[in-house]
Short mmCIF file of C-alpha atoms in Angstrom, two decimals:
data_model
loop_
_atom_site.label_atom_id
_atom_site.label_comp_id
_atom_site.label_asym_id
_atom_site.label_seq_id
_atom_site.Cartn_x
_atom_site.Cartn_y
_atom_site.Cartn_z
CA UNK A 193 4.20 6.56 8.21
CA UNK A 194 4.00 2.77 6.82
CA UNK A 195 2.24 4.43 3.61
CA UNK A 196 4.97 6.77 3.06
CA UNK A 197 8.15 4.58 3.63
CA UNK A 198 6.38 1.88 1.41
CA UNK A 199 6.03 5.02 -0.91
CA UNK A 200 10.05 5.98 -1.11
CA UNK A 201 10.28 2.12 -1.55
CA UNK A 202 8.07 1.93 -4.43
CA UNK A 203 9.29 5.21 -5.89
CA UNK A 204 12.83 3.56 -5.49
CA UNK A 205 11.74 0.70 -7.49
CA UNK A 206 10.94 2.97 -9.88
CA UNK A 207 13.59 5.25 -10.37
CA UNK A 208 16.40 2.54 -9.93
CA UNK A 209 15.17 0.64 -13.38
CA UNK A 210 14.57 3.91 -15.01
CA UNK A 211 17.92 4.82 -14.68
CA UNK A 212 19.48 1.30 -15.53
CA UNK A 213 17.21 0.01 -18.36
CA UNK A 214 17.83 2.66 -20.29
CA UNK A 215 21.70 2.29 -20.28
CA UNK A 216 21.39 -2.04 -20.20
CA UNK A 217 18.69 -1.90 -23.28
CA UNK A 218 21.02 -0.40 -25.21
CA UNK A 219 23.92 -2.12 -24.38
CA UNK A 220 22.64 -5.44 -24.11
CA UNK A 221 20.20 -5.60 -26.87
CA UNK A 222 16.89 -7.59 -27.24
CA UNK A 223 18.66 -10.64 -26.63
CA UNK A 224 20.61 -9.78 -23.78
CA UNK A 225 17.82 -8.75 -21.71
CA UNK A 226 16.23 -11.37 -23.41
CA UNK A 227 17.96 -13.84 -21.39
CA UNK A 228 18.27 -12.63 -18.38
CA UNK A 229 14.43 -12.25 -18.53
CA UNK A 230 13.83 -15.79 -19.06
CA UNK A 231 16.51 -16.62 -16.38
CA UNK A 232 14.55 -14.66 -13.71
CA UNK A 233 11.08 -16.08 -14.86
CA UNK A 234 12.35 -19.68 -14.80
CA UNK A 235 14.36 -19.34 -11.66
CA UNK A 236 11.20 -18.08 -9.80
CA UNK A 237 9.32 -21.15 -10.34
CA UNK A 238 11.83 -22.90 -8.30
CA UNK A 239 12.17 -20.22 -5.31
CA UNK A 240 8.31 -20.15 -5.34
CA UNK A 241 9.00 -24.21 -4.56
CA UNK A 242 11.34 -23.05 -2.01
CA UNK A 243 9.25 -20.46 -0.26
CA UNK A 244 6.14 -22.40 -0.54
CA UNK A 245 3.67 -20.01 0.89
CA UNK A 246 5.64 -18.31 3.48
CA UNK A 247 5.78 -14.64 1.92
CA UNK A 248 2.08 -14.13 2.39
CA UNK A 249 1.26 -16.46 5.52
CA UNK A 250 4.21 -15.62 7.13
CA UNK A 251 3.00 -12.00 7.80
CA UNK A 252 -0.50 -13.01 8.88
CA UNK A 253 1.00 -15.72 11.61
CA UNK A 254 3.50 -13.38 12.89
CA UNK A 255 1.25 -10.03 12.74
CA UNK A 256 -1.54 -11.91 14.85
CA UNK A 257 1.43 -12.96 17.66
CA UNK A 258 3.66 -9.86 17.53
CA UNK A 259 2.78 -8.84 21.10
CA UNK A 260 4.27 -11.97 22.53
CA UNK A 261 7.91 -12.06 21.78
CA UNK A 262 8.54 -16.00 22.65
CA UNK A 263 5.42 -17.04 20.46
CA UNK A 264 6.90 -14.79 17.60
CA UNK A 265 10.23 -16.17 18.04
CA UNK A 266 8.85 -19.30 17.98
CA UNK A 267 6.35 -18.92 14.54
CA UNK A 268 9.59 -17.43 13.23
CA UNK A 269 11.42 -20.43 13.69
CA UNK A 270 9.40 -23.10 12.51
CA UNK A 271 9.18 -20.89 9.28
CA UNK A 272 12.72 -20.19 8.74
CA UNK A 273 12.86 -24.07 8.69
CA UNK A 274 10.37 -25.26 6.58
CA UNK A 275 12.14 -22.64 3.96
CA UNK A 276 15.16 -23.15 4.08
CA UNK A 277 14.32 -27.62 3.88
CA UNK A 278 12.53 -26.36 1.05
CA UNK A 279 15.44 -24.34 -0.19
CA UNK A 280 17.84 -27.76 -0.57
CA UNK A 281 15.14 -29.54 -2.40
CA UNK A 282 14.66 -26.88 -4.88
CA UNK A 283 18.72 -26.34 -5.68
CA UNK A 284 17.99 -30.15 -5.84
CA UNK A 285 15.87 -30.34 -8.55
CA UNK A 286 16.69 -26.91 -10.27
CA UNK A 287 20.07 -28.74 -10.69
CA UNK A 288 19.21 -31.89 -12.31
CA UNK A 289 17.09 -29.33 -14.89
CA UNK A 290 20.20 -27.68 -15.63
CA UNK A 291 22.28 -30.80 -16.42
CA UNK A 292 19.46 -32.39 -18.10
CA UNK A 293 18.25 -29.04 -21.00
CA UNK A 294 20.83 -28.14 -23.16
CA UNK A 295 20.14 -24.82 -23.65
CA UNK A 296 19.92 -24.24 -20.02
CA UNK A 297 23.05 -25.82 -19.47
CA UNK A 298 24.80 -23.47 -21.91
CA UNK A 299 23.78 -20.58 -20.00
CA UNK A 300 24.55 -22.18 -16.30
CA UNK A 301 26.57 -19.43 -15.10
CA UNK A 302 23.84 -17.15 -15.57
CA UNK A 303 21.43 -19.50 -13.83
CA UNK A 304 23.91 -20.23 -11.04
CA UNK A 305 24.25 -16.66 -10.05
CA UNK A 306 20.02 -16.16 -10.67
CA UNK A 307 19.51 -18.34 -8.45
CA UNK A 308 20.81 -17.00 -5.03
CA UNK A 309 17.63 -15.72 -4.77
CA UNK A 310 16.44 -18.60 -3.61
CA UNK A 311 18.51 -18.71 -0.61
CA UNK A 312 18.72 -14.80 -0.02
CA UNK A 313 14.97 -14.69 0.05
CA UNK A 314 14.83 -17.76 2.34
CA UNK A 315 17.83 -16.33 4.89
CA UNK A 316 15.89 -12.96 4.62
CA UNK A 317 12.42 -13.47 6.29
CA UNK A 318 10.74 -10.42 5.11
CA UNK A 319 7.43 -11.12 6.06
CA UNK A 320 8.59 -10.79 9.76
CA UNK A 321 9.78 -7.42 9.14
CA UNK A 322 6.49 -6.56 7.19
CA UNK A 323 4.09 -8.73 9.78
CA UNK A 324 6.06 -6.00 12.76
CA UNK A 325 5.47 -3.05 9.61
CA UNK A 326 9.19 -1.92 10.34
CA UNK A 327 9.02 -0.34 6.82
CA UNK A 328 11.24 1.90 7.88
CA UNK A 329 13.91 -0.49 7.95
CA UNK A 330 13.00 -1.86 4.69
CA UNK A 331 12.92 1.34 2.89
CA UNK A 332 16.76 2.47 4.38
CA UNK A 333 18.19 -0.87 3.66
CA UNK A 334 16.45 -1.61 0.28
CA UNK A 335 17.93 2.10 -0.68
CA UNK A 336 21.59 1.27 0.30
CA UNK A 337 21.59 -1.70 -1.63
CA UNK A 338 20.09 -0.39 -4.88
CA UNK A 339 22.62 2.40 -4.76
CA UNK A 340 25.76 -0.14 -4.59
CA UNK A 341 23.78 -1.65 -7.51
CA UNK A 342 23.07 1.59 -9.30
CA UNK A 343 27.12 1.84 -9.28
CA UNK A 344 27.99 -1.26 -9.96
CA UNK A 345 25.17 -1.46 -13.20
CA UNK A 346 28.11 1.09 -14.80
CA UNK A 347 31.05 0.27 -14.13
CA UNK A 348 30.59 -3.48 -14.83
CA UNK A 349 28.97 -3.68 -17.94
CA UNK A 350 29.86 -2.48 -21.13
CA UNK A 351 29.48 -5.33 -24.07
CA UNK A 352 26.26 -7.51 -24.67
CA UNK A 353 28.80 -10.50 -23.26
CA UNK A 354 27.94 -8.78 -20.29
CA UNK A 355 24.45 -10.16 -19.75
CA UNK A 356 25.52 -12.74 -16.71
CA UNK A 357 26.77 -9.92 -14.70
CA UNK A 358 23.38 -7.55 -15.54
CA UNK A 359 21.98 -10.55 -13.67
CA UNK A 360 24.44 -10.57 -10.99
CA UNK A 361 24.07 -7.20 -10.16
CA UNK A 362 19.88 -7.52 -10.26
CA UNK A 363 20.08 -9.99 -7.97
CA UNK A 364 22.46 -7.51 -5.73
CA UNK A 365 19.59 -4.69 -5.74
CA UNK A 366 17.08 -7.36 -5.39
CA UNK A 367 18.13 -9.64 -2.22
CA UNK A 368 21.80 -9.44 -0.97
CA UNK A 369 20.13 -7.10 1.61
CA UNK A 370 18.95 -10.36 3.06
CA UNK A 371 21.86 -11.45 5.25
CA UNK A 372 21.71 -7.97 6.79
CA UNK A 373 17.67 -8.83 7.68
CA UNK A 374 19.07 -12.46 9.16
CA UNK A 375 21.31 -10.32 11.18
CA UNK A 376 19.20 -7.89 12.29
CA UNK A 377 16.45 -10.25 13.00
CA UNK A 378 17.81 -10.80 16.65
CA UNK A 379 16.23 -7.32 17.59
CA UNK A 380 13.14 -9.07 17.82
CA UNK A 381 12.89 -12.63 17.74
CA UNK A 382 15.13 -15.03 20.40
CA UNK A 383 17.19 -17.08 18.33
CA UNK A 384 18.03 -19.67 21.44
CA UNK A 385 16.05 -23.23 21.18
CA UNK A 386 12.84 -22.80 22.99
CA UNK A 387 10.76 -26.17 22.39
CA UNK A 388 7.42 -26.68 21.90
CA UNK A 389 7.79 -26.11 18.51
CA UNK A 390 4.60 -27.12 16.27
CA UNK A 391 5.74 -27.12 12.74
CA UNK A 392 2.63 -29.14 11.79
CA UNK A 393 0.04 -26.59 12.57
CA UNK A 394 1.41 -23.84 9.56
CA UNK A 395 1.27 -26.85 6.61
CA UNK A 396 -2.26 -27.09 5.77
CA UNK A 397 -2.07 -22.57 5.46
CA UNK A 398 0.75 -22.94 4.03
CA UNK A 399 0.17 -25.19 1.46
CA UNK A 400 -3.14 -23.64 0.49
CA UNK A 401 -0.82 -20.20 -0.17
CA UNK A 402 1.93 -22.28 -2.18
CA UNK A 403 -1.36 -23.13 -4.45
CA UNK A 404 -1.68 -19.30 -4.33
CA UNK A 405 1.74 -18.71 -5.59
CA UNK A 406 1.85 -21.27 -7.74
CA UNK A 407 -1.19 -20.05 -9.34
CA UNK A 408 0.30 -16.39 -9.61
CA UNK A 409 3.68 -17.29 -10.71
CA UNK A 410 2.15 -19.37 -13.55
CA UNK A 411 0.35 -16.27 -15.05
CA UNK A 412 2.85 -13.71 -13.79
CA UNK A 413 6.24 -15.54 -15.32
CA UNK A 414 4.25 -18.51 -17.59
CA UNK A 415 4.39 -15.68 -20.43
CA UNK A 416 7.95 -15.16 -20.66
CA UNK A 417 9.13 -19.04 -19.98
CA UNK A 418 6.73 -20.10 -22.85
CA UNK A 419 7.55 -17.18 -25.35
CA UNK A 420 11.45 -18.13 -24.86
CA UNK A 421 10.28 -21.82 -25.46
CA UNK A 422 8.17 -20.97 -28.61
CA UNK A 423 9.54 -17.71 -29.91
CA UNK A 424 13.19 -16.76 -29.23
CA UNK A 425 15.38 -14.39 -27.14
CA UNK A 426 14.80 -11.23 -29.29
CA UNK A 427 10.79 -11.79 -28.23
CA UNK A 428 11.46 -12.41 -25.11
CA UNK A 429 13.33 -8.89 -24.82
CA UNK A 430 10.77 -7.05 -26.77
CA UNK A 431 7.93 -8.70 -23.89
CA UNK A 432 10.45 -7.62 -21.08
CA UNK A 433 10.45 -3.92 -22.25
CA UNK A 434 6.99 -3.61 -22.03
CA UNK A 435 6.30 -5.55 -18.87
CA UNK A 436 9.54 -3.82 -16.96
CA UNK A 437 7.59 -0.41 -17.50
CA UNK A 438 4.34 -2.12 -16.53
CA UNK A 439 5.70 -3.31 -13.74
CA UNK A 440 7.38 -0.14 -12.38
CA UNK A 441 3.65 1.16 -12.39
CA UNK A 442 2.15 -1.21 -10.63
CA UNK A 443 4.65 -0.67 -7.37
CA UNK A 444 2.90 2.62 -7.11
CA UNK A 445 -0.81 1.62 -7.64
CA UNK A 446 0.17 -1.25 -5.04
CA UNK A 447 2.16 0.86 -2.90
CA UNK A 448 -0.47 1.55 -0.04
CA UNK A 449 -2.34 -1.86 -0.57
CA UNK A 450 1.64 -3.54 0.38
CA UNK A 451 2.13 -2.64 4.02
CA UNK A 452 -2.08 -2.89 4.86
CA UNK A 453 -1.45 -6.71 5.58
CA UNK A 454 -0.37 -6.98 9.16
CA UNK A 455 -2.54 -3.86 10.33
CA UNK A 456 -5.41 -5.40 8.73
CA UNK A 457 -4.50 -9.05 9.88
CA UNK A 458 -4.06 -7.09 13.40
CA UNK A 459 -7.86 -5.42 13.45
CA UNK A 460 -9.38 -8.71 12.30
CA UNK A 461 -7.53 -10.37 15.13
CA UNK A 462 -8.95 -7.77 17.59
CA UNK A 463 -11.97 -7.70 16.20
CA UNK A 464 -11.93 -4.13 15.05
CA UNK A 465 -14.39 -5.17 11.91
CA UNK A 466 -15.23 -1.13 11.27
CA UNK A 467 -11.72 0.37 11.15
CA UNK A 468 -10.92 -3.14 9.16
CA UNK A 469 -13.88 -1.88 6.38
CA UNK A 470 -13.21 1.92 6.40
CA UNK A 471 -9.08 1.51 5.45
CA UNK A 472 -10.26 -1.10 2.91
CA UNK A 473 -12.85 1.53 1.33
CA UNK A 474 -10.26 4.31 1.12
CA UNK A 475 -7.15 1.71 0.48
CA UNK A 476 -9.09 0.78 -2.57
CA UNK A 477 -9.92 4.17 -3.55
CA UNK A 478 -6.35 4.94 -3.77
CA UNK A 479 -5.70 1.84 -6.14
CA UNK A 480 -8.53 3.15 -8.39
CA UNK A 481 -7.72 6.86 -8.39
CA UNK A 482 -3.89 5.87 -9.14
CA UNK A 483 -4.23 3.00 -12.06
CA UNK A 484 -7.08 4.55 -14.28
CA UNK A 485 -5.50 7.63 -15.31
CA UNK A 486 -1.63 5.66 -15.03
CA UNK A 487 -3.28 3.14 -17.50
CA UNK A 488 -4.87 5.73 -19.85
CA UNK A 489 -2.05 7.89 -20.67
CA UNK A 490 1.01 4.99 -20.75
CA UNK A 491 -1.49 3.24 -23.25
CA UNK A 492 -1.61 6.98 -25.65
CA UNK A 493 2.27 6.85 -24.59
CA UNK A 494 3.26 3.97 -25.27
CA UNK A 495 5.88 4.91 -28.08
CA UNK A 496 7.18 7.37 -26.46
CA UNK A 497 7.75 5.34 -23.08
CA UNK A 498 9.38 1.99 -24.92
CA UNK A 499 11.64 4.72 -27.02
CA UNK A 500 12.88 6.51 -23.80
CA UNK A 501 13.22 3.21 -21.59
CA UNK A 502 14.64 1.33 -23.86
CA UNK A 503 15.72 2.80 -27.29
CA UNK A 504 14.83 1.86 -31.11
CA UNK A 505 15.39 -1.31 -30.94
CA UNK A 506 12.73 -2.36 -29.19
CA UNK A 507 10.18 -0.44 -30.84
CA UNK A 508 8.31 -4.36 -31.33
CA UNK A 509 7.52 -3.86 -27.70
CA UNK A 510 4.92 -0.62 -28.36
CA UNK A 511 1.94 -3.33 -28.99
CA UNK A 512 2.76 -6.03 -26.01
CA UNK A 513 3.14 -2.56 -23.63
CA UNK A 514 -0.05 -1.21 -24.77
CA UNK A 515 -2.11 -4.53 -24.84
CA UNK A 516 -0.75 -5.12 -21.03
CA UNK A 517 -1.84 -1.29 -19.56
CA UNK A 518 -5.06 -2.54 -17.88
CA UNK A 519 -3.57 -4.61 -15.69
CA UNK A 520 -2.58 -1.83 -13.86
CA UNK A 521 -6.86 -1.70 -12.69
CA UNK A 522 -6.78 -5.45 -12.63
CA UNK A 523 -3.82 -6.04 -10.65
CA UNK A 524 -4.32 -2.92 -8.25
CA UNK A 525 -8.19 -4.51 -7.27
CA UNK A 526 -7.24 -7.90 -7.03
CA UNK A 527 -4.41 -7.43 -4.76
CA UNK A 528 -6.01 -4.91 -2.49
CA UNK A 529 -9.65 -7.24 -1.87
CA UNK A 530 -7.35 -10.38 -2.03
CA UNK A 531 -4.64 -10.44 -0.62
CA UNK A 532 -5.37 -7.33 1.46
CA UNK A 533 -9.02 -8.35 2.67
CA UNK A 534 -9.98 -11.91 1.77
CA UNK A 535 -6.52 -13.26 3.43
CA UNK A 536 -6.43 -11.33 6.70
CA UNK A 537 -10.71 -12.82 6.90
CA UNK A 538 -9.27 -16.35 6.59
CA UNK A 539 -10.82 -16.98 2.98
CA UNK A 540 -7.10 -17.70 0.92
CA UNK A 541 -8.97 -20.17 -0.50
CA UNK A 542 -11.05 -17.65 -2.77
CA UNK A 543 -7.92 -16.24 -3.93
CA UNK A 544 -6.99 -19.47 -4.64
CA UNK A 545 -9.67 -20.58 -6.66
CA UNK A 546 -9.14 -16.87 -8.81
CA UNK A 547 -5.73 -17.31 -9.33
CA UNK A 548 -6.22 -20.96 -10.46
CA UNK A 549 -8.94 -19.56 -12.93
CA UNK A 550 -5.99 -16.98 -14.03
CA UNK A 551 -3.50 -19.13 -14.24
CA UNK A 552 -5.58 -21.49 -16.78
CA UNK A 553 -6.63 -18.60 -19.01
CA UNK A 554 -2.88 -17.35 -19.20
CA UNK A 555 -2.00 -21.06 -20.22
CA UNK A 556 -5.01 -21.64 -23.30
CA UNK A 557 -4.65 -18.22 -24.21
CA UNK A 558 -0.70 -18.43 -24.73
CA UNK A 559 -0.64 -21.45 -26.56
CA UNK A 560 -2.96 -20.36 -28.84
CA UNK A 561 -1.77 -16.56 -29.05
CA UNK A 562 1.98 -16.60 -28.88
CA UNK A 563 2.25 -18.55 -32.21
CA UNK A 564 0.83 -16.17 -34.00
CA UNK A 565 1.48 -13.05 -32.33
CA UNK A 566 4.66 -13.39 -30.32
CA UNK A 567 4.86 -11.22 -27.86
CA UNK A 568 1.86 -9.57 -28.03
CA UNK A 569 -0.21 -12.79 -27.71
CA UNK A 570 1.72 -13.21 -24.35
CA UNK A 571 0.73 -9.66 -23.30
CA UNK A 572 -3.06 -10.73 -24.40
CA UNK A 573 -2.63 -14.10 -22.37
CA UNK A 574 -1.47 -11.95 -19.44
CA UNK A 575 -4.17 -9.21 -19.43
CA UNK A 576 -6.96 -11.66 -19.66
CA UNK A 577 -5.91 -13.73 -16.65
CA UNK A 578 -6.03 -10.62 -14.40
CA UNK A 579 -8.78 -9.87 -15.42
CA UNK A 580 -10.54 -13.10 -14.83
CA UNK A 581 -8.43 -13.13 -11.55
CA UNK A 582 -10.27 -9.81 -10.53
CA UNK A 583 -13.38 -10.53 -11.64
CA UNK A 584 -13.63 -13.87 -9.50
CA UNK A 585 -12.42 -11.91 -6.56
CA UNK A 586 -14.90 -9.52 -6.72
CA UNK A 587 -17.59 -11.74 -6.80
CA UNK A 588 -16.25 -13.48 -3.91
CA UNK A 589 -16.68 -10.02 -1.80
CA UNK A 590 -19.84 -8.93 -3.52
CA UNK A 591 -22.09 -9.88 -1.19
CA UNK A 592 -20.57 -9.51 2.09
CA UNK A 593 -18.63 -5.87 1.52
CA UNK A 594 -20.90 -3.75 -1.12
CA UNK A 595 -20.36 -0.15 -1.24
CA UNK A 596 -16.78 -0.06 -0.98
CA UNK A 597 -16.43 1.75 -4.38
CA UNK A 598 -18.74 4.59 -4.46
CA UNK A 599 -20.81 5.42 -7.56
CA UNK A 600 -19.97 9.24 -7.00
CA UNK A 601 -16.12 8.77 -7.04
CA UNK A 602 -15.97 6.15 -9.86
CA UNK A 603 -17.71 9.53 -12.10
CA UNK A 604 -15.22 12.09 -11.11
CA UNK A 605 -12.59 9.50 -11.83
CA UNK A 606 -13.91 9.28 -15.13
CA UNK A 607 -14.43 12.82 -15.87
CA UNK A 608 -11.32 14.00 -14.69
CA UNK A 609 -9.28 11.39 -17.21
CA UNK A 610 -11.64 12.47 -19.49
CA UNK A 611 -10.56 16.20 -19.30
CA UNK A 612 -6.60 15.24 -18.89
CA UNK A 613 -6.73 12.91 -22.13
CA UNK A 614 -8.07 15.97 -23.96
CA UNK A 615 -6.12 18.43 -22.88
CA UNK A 616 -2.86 16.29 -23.89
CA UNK A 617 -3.36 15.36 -27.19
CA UNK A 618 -1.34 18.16 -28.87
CA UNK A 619 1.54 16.83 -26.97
CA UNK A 620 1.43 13.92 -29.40
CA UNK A 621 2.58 15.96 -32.67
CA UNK A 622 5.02 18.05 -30.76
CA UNK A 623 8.76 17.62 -32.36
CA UNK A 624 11.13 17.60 -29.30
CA UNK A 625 13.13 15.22 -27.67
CA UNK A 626 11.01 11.90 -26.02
CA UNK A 627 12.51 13.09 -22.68
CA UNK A 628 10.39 16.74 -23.16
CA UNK A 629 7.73 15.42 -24.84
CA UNK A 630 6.81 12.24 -21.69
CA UNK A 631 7.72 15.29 -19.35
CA UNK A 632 5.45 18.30 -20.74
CA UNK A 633 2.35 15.87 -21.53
CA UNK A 634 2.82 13.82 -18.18
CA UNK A 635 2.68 17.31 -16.33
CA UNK A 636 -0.16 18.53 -18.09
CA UNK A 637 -2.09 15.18 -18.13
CA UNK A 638 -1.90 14.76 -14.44
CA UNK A 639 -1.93 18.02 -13.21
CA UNK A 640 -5.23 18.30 -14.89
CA UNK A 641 -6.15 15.28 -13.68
CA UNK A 642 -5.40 16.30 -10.37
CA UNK A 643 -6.98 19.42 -10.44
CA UNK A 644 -10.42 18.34 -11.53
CA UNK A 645 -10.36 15.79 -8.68
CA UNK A 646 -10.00 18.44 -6.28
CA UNK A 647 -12.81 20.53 -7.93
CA UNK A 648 -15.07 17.85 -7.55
CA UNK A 649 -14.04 17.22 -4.04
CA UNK A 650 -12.35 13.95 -3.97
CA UNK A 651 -12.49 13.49 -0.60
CA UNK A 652 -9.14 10.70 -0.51
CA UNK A 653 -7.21 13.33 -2.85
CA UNK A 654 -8.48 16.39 -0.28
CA UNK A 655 -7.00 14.44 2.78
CA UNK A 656 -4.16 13.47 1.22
CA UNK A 657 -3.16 17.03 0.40
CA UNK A 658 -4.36 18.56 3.43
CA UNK A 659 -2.94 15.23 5.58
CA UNK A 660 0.43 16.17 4.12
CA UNK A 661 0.52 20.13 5.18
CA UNK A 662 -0.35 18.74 8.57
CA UNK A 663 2.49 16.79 8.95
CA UNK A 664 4.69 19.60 7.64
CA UNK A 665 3.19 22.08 9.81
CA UNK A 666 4.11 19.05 12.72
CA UNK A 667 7.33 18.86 11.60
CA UNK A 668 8.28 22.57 11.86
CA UNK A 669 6.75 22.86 15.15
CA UNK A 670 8.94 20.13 16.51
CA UNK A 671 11.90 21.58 14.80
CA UNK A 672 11.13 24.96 16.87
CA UNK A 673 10.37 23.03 20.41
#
């Protein structure tokens, strides 16, 4: 049930860009979305300051005392108050930036209105609602608020001036749903005093997962603030093209990986080492059965996906998108073992030390890339990180958890891309509309794909399929009792 509510959530992430980028590109331009892309990246330096490492942490402490209300009231609120003292010093400092940079200052509206994310995501504790896996919830109220979004995206902008309110209205679809989860939290936490309180004890964790998000906000947003430092705006939109479709991909290879966290951090807590190693084999057979093929085909489709997202004008963002595909593997495995496995064990310092690797590739590699290539070199700074990331994490987990990827499976993976690529490539020189033409060869490509996986006898693809009818065949029993 977690699996498929984090699924609609994903797929919601998904469809609520592809409907909006499209119409923004356009209107907009490179340079609008330019900006607002190198708002969001520079803003989320200082809400990573704000949130330290309470995203990630924040789930494991609360997961491991869910089953005692007044000790999870309790974690909750020595949290809630680190963040939010955190909060006031970032606004402190993200201030004195924007009276102190020029061209920041010019755009301070925009940067005023970017940054209530900082307090939304603060106010909004999410990891308690993902350490208690009410996904549910998040999937319902995450929906609601992207539709209000979805309506306001139209009927509020209509000229390129209209850039500050495109960010407005992301940062509507993105957090406002927050003051309904600092509402709401009172279903399950006490919000009276109840002493004893022990803020000390979460610092050293949490400061080892601020190095963790520091690290992965360096490589994640580092691209974009350097490219609109060295480049311009018009760059910076061509790079946001092809990483908005990269990222829309990567919510579904992560989708099942996302709400793992507290059930895993719950079986290592127990002790339940077996069921902890079984959902990690077939958790990471998902990521691998998902990205490959994704990566494959949106690499051949490139074109065709930057013209329907985002028009002709961005047609400088074919080589950046294509250059930035893999990540889709590298991202997929190093979340799942990392955050996923090596966390809930107690080894965030592994991650740590791969992310910190990452982070200083994406930094050499963009000052000597982006120069000369713009935003491709960005794209090549940001697909060699995660893969250095992944790499490091693996080797971490080598030696302790072999077999989790199974010789057999990685084969029929390959064959059946093999067989999908080929039976798409007519689909290439066929003169129809972009929206046919990504419609017809998507269908084909992963249909076949599909198909051979089951004729091999993927066992993951068999029991998702068969997992699936069950529940329908529950469903309609119910319905008739």
């Amino acid at each position: 049930m977690n699996f498929l509510m984090n699924a609609i959530l994903s797929l919601s992430s998904v469809l609520f860009p592809l409907i909006t980028f499209p119409y923004v590109s356009r209107i907009l331009s490179p340079t609008g979305t330019g900006r607002v892309s190198f708002a969001v990246s520079l803003i989320s330096y200082f809400n990573m300051l704000a949130q330290l490492g309470i995203p990630i942490y924040g789930i494991r402490a609360c997961a491991s005392v869910r089953d005692d209300k007044e000790e999870l009231s309790r974690t909750a609120h020595e949290l809630l108050f680190i963040n939010l003292v955190m909060a006031l010093f970032s606004y402190a400092c993200l201030a004195i930036l924007l009276a102190s940079v020029d061209r920041l200052y010019e755009d301070r509206p925009l940067y005023v209105l970017v940054s209530m994310t900082i307090v939304l995501t603060a106010i909004g504790m999410e990891w308690l609602y993902k350490a208690l896996e009410q996904y549910a919830y998040i999937t319902v109220r995450s929906l609601v608020f992207k539709g209000i979004a979805l309506i306001a995206m139209f009927l509020l902008i209509h000229k390129e001036s209209d850039y500050v309110r495109y960010g407005a209205v992301s940062i509507l679809a993105a957090s406002a749903s927050a003051i309904f989860n600092f509402i709401n939290a009172r279903r399950y936490i006490e919000w009276r005093y109840l002493g004893g309180y022990a803020i000390k004890r979460h610092i050293r964790a949490i400061m080892c997962f601020f190095g963790m998000a520091c690290a992965t906000t360096i490589y994640t947003n580092l691209d974009t603030v350097m490219l609109g430092f060295m480049k311009n705006d018009i760059d910076v939109g061509y790079y946001h093209a092809a990483i908005k479709i990269k990222s829309i991909l990567v919510m579904v290879v992560t989708s099942l990986g996302a709400v793992l966290l507290p059930r895993v951090s719950y079986f290592i807590e127990k002790g339940e080492l077996e069921a902890f190693r079984r959902i990690s084999k077939k958790a990471l057979g998902f990521v691998l059965i998902a990205s490959v093929p994704m990566t494959i085909y949106f690499i051949c489709f490139a074109g065709e996906g930057i013209l329907f997202v985002s028009g002709h004008a961005y047609l400088g963002a074919v080589l950046p998108m294509q250059i930035i595909m893999p990540t889709l593997l590298f991202i997929g495995v190093s979340d799942l073992l990392g955050v996923q496995m090596l966390i809930p064990l107690g080894r965030e310092k592994d991650v740590l030390v791969a992310e910190l690797a990452g982070a200083v590739v994406d930094l050499v590699l963009n000052v000597i890339c982006i120069p000369r290539f713009s935003a491709a070199g960005a794209a090549i700074g940001t697909t060699m990180a995660e893969l250095v990331v992944m790499s490091v994490i693996i080797q971490k987990l080598r030696k302790r958890y072999t077999g989790l990827v199974e010789r057999k499976r990685a084969w029929r993976i390959i064959l059946a891309v093999l067989a999908a690529s080929v039976s798409v490539i007519f689909a290439k020189g066929l003169q129809i509309s972009i929206l046919f033409k990504l419609v017809i060869s998507a269908g084909i490509y992963f249909g076949i794909y599909l198909l051979v996986l089951l004729l091999l006898r993927e066992e993951l693809i068999r029991d998702l399929i068969c997992g699936s009818i069950g529940q329908l065949r529950q469903m309609v029993r119910d319905k008739e009792r």
